[in-house]
Short mmCIF file of C-alpha atoms in Angstrom, two decimals:
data_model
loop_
_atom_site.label_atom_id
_atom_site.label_comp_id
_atom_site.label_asym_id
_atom_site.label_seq_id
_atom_site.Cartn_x
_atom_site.Cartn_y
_atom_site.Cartn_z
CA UNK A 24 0.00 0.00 0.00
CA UNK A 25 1.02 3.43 -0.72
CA UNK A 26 0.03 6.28 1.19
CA UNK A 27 0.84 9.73 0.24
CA UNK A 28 0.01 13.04 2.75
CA UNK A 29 0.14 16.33 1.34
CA UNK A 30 1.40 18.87 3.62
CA UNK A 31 3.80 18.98 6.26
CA UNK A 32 2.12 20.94 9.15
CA UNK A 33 0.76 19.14 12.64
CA UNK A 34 -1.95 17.47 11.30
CA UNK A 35 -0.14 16.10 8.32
CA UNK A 36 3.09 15.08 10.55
CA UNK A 37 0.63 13.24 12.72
CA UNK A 38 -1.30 11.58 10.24
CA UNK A 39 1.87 9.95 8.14
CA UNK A 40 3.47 8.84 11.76
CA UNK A 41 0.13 7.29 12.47
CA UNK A 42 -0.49 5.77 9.02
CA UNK A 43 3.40 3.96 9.09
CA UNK A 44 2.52 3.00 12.49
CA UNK A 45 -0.34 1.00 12.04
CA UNK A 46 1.29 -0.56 8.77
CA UNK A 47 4.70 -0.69 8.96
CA UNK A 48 5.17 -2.35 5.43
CA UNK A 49 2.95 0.35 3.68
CA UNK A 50 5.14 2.99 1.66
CA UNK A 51 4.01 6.49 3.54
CA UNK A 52 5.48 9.40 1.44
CA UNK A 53 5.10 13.39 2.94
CA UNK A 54 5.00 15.78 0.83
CA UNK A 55 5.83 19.51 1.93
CA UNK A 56 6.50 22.64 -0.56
CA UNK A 57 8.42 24.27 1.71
CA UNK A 58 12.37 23.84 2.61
CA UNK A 59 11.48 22.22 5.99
CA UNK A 60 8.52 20.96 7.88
CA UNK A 61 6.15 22.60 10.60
CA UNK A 62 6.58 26.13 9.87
CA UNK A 63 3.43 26.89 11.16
CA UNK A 64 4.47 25.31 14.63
CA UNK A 65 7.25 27.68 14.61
CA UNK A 66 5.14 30.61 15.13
CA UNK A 67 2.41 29.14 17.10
CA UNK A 68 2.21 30.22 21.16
CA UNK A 69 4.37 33.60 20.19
CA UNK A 70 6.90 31.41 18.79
CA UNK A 71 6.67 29.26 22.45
CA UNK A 72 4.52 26.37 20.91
CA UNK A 73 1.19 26.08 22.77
CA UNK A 74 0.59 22.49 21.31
CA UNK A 75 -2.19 21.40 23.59
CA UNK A 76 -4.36 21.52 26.57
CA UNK A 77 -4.12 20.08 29.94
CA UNK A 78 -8.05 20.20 30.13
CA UNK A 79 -9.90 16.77 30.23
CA UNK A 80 -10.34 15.78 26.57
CA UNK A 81 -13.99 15.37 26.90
CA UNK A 82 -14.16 18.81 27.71
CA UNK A 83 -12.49 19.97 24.27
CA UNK A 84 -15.58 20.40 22.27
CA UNK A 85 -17.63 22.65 24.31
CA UNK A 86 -14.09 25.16 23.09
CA UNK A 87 -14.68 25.05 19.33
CA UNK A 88 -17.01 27.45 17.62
CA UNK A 89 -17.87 25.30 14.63
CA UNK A 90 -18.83 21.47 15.15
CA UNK A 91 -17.89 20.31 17.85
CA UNK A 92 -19.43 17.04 17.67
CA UNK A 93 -17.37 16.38 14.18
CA UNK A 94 -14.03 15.72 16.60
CA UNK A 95 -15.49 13.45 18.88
CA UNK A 96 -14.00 10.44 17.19
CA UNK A 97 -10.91 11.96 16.80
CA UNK A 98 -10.13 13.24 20.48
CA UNK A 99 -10.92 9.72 21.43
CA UNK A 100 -8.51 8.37 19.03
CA UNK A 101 -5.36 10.56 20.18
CA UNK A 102 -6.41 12.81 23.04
CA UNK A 103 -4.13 15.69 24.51
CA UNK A 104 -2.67 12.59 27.02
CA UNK A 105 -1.31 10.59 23.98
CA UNK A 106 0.01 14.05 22.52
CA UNK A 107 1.58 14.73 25.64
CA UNK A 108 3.36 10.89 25.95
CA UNK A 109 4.47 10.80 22.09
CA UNK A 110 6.22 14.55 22.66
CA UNK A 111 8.20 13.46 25.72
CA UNK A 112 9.39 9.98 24.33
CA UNK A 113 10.92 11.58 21.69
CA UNK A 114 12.86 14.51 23.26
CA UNK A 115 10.41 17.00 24.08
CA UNK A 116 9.84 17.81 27.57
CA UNK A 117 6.33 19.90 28.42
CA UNK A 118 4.69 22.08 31.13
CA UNK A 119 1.28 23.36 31.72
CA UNK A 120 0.43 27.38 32.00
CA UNK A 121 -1.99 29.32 32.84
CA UNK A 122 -5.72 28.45 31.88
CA UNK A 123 -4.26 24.91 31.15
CA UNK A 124 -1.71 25.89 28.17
CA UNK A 125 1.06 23.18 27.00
CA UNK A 126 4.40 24.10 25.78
CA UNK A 127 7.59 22.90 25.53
CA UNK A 128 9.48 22.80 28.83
CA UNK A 129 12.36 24.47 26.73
CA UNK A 130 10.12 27.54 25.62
CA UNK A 131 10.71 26.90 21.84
CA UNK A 132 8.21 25.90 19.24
CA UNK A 133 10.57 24.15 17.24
CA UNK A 134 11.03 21.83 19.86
CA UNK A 135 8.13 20.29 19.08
CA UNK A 136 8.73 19.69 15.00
CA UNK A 137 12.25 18.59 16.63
CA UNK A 138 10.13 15.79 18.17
CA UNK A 139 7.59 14.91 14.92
CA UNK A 140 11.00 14.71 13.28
CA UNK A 141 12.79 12.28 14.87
CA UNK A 142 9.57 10.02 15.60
CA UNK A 143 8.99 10.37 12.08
CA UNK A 144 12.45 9.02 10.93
CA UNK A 145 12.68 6.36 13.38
CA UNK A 146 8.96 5.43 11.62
CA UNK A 147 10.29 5.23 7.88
CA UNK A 148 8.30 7.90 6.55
CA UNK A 149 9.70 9.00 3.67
CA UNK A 150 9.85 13.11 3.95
CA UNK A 151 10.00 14.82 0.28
CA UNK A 152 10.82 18.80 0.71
CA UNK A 153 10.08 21.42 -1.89
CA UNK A 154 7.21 18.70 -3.58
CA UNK A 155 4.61 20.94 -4.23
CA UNK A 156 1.04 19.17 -4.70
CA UNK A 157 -0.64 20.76 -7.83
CA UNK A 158 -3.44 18.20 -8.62
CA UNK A 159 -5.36 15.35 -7.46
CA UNK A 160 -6.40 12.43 -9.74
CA UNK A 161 -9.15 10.34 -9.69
CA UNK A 162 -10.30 7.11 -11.06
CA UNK A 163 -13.22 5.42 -10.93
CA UNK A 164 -13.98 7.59 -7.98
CA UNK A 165 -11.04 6.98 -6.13
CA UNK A 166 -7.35 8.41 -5.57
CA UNK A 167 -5.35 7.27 -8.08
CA UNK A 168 -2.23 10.07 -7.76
CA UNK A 169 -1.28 13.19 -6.87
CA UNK A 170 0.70 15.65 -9.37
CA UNK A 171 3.31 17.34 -8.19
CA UNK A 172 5.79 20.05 -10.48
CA UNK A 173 8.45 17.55 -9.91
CA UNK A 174 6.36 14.88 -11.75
CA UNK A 175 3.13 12.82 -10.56
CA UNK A 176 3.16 10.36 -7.69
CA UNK A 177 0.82 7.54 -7.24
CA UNK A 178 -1.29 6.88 -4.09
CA UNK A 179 -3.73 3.99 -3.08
CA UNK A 180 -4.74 6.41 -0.23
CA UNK A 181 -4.29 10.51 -0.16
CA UNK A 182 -4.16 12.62 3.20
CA UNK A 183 -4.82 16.53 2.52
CA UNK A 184 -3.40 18.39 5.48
CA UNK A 185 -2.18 21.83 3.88
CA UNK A 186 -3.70 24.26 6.39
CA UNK A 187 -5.93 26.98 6.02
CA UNK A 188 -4.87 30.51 4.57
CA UNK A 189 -3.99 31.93 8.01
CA UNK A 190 -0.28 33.05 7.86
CA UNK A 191 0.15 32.54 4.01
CA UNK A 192 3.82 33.20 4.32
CA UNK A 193 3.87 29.84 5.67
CA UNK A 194 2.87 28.13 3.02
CA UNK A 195 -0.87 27.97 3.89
CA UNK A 196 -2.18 29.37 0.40
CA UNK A 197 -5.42 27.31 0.49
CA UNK A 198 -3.97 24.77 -2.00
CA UNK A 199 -6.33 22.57 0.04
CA UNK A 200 -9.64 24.10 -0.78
CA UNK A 201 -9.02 24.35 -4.63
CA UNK A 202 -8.15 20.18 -4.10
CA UNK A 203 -11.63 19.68 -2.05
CA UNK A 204 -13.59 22.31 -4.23
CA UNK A 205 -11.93 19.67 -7.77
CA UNK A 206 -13.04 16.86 -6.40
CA UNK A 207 -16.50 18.05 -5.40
CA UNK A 208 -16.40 18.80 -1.66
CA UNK A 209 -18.26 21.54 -0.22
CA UNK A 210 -16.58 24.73 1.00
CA UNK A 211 -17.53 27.04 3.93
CA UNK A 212 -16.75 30.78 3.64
CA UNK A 213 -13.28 31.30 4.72
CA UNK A 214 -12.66 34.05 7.29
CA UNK A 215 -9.62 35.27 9.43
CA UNK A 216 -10.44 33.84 12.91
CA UNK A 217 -8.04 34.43 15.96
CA UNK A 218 -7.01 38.06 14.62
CA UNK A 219 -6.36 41.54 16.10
CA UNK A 220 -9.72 43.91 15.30
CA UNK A 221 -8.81 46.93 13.78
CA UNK A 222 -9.56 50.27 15.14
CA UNK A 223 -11.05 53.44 14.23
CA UNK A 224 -8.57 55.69 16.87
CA UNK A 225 -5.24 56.22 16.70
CA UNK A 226 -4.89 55.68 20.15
CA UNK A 227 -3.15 52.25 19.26
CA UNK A 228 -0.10 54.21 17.88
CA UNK A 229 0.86 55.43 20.60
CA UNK A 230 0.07 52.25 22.45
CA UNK A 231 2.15 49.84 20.70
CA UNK A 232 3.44 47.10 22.54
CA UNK A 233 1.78 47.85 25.69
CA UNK A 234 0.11 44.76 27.42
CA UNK A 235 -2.93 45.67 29.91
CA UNK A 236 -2.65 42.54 32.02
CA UNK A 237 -6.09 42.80 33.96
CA UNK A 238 -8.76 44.32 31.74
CA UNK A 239 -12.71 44.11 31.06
CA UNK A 240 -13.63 43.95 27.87
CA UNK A 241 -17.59 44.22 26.23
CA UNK A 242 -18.17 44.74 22.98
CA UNK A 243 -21.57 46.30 22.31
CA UNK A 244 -23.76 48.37 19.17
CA UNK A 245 -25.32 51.25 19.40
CA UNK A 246 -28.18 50.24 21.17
CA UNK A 247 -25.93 48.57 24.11
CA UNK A 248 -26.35 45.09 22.63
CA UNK A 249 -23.36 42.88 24.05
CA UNK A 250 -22.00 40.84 21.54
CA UNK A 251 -18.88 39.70 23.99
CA UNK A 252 -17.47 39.75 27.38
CA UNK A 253 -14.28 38.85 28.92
CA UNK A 254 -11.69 39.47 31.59
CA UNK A 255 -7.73 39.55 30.79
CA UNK A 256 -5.22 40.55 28.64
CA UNK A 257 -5.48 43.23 25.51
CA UNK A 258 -1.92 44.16 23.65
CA UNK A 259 -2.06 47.25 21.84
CA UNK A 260 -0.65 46.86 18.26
CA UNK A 261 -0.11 50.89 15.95
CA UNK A 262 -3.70 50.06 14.38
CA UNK A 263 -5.43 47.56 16.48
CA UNK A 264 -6.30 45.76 19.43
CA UNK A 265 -4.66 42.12 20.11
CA UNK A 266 -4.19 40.19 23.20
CA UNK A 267 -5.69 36.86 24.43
CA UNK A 268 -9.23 38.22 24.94
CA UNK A 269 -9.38 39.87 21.76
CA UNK A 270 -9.11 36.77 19.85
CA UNK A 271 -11.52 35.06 20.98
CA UNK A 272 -13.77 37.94 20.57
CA UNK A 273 -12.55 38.01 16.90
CA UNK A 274 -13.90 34.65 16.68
CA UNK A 275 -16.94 34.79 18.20
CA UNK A 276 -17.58 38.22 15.84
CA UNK A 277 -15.44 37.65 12.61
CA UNK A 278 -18.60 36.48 10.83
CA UNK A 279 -20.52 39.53 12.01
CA UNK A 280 -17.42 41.82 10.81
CA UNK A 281 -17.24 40.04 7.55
CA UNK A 282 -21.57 40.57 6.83
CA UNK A 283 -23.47 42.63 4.84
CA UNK A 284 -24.59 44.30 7.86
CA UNK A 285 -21.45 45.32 8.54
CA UNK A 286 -21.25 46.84 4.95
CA UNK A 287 -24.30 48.57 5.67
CA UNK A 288 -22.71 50.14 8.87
CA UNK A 289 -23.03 48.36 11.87
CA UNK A 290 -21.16 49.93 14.40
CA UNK A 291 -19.49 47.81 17.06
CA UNK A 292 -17.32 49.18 20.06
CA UNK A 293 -14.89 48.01 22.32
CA UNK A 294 -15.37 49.06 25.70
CA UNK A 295 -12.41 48.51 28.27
CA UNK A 296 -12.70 48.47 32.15
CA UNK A 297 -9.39 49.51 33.34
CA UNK A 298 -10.24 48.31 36.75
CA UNK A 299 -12.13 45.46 36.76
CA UNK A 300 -11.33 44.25 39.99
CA UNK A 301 -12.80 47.40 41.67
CA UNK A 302 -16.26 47.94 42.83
CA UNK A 303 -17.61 51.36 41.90
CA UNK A 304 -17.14 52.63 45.37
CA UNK A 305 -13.93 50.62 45.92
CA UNK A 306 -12.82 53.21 42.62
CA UNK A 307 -14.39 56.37 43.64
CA UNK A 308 -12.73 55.68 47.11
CA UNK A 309 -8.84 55.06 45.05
CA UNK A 310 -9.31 57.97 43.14
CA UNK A 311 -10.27 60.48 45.99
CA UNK A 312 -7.69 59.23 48.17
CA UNK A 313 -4.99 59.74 45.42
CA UNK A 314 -6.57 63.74 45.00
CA UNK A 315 -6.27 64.16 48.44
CA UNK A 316 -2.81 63.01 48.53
CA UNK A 317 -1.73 64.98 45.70
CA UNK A 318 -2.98 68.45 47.56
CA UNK A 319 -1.77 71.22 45.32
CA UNK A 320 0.14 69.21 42.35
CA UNK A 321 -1.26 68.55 38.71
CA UNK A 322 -4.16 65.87 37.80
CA UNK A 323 -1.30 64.03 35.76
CA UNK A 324 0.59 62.95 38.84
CA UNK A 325 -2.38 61.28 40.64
CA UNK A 326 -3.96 59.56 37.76
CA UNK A 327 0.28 58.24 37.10
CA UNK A 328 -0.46 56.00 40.47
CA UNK A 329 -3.20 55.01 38.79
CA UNK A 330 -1.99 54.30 34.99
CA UNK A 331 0.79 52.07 33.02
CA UNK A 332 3.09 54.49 32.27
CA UNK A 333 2.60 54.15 28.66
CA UNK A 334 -1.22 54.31 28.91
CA UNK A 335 -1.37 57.79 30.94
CA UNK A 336 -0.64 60.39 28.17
CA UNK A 337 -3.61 58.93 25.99
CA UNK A 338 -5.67 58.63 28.80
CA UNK A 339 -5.01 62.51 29.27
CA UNK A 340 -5.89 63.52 25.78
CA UNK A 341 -9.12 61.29 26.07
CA UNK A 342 -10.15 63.80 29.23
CA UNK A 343 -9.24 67.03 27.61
CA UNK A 344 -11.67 65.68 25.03
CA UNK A 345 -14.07 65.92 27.94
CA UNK A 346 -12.66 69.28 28.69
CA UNK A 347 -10.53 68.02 31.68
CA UNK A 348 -7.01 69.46 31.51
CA UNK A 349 -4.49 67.68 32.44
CA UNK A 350 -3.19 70.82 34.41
CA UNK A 351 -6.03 70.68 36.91
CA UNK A 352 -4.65 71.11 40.22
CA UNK A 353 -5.82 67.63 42.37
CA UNK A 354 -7.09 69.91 44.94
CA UNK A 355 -9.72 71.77 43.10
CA UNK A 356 -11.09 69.24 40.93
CA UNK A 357 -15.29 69.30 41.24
CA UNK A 358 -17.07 66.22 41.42
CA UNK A 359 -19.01 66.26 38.50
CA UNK A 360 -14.79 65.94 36.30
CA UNK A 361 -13.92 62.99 39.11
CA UNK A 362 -16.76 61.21 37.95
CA UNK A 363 -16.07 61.69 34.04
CA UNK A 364 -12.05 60.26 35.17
CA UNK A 365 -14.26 57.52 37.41
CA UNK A 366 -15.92 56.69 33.86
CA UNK A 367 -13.16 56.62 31.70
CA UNK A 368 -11.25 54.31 33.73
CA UNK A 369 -14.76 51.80 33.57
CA UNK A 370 -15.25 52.80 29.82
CA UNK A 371 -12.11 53.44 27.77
CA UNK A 372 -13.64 53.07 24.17
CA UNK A 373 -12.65 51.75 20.87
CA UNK A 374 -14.69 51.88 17.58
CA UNK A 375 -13.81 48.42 15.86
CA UNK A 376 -13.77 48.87 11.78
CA UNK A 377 -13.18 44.93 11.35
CA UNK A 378 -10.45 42.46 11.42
CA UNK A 379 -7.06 42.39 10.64
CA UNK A 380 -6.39 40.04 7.38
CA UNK A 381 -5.62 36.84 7.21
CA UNK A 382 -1.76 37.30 7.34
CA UNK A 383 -2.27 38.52 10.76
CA UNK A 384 -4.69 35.55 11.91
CA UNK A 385 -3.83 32.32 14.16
CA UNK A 386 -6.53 29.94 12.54
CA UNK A 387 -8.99 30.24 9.59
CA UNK A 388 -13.16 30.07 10.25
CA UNK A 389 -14.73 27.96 7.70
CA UNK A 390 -13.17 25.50 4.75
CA UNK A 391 -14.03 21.73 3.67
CA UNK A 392 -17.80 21.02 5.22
CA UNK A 393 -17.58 18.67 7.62
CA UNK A 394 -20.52 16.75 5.98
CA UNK A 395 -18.66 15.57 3.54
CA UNK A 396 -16.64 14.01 5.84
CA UNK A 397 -16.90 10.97 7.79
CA UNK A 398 -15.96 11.88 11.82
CA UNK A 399 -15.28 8.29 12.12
CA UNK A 400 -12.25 8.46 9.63
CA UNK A 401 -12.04 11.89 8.19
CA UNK A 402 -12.54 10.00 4.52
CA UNK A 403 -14.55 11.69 1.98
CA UNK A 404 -17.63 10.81 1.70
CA UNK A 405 -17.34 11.55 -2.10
CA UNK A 406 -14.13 10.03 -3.35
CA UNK A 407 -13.11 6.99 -1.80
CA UNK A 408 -9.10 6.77 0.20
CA UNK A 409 -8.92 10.76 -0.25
CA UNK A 410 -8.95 12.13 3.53
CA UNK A 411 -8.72 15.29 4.80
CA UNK A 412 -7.24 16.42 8.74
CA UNK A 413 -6.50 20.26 10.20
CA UNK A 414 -7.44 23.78 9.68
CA UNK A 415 -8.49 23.38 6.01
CA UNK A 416 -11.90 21.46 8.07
CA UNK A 417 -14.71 23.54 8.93
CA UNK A 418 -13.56 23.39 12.89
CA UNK A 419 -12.07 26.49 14.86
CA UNK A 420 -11.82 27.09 18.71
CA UNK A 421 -11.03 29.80 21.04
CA UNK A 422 -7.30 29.93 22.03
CA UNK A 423 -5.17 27.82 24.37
CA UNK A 424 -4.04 25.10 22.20
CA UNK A 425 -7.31 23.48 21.18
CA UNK A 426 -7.06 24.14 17.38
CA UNK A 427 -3.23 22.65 17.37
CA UNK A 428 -4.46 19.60 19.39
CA UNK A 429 -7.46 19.04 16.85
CA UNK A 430 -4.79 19.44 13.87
CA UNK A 431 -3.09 16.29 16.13
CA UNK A 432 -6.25 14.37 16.70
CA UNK A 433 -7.72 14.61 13.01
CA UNK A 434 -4.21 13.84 11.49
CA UNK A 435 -3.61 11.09 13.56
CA UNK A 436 -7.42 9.54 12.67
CA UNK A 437 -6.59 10.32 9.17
CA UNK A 438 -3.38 8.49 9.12
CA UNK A 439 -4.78 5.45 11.21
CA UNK A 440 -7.85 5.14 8.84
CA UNK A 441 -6.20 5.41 5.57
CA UNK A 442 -3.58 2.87 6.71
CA UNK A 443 -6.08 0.23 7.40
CA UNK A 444 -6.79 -2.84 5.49
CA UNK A 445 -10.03 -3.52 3.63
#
């Protein structure tokens, strides 16, 4: 038997190690366009590798946006605890994080690819760099071979991993949809999930690489509809918003962003609660003690008690807007201006004008439609020993490693599946 896997990202590393492991005497062949595998990997977790979660696999689904119930089969297969086993017996050491994050005990994301590397050439997989997959053949309804520039290679069973088109630079171009949409699969809208939102104030500019650790976020229309709400960290990037909590806003909203009522002008705003972890009362109290303090000197030393350093001069301009100057002596400030400084630090606004592109985003939202194929294998259900694994499925989650471990899970089910004897 030969088996041939198209793309050389986690799900496709996965799914030829698991295909050569359940038949050692079948010919496995991965094919990757670029110069070296897992570039993807390299840049995933901030270039740490967040690879998985510690969370009980069961719990995995009730994280992704977009069928949840499609991964079942394939959590069961190779859950986060098999991930975590198959990493450290070939080289790679993890730890857990906050909210459950895996990475690398070394801090490196190319630790990981270090790993799939050397499991996959103590396997026998047979890894062919700069093969670039141009065309799949059928017969009879079934792979029959895969062209490549460097010539066509022939497969009793095909594996399409390429990716999605998040992060085209490495290599995910969306070679895989054109490949589905040829041999008569169904495609999903594609949209940028896991992205910074762009902003209508150029605030962020002067923001840049500034991390608010502990902030409340709601994002809301003009009627005070809440689309999202979170607690935690938002990075500041010159013309957006980014951060943990962002994202996952992004993905609960990218559809929204990306509608015709959007086009038509829906306006959606990002409000920001500087101090979340005070009570109104528990602020106004802060806030007078630091004017009393301050007796005679300038607004712009109390509220710098009060501020990241970075953050204070913006936060100034925002209250001359409101025709505080920044010059007001602590002393002599009325009540009516501490309680516009009271709301700015509960409501710090941005207007969001969309998402950033898809260069710019972790995962993609939509691709292949997961009815056209089977959870219990990840076959098609339209041409018979092509399968398909990863982000080029309809299936996104929030971050924290769950889209990386369901790249793992569906490669590995690919792999296993299209290694099996009929």
């Amino acid at each position: 038997m030969k088996i041939a896997v198209i793309g050389g990202g986690a799900a496709g590393m996965m799914a030829a190690l698991s295909a050569k492991k359940v038949n050692p005497g079948a010919e496995v062949l991965l094919l990757e366009k670029n110069e070296k595998l897992g570039k993807k990997i390299f840049i995933s977790g901030k270039g740490r590798g967040n690879l998985t979660n510690s969370a009980d696999i069961g719990d995995f689904p009730q994280h992704f946006f977009r069928n949840p119930r499609f991964l079942y089969s394939a959590f069961s297969a190779f859950s986060n605890r098999d991930l975590w086993r198959l990493m450290e017996e070939n080289g790679c050491p993890l730890k857990e994080e906050r909210g459950g994050r895996v990475f690398p005990l070394s801090d490196h994301a190319f630790s990981i690819t270090d790993a799939l590397k050397r499991a996959l050439k103590k396997a026998g997989v047979k890894l062919l760099y700069r093969t670039e997959a141009r065309e799949i053949r059928l017969q009879n309804g079934a792979v029959y071979s895969v062209c490549c520039r460097e010539g066509e290679i022939s497969a009793d069973r095909l594996i399409v991993a390429t990716g999605g088109l998040s992060y085209p630079s490495t290599g995910s171009t969306g070679d895989g949809y054109r490949f589905a949409g040829e041999t008569g699969h169904r495609l999903r809208e594609c949209l940028p999930s896991l992205v910074p939102l762009l902003v209508e104030e150029g605030d962020c500019r002067f923001l840049q690489g500034l991390k608010l650790r502990n902030a409340g976020l709601s994002i809301r229309d003009e009627e005070g509809r809440s689309y999202y709400e979170s607690f935690g960290e938002i990075d500041f990037l010159p013309d957006a918003l980014s951060g943990p909590i962002i994202l996952s806003a992004s993905a609960e909203l990218t559809e929204l962003l990306h509608s015709e009522e959007a086009k038509r002008g829906l306006l959606l705003t990002a409000h920001i609660d500087l101090k979340p972890a005070l009570t109104e009362k528990m602020l106004e109290g802060r806030l007078i003690r630091e004017l009393e303090n301050a007796g005679g000197g300038g607004l712009e030393r109390v509220l710098s008690a009060l501020l990241p350093l970075r953050f204070l001069p913006v936060f100034l301009r925002r209250l001359e807007k409101r025709g505080i100057s920044r010059r007001e002596k602590a002393g002599e400030l009325s009540r009516e201006k501490r309680r516009e400084i009271e709301t700015l630090f509960r409501d710090f606004c941005f207007t969001i004008r969309g998402t950033a592109s898809f260069r710019e985003a972790i995962i993609t939202r939509g691709g292949v439609d997961t009815r056209d194929i089977s959870p219990k294998s990840m076959e098609s259900r339209r041409v018979r020993g092509l399968y398909f694994a990863g982000e080029l499925l309809d299936i996104d989650a929030s971050t924290g490693g769950y889209n990386m471990q369901a790249a793992f899970s569906t490669g590995f089910l690919a792999g296993r599946s299209a290694a099996e004897e009929r």
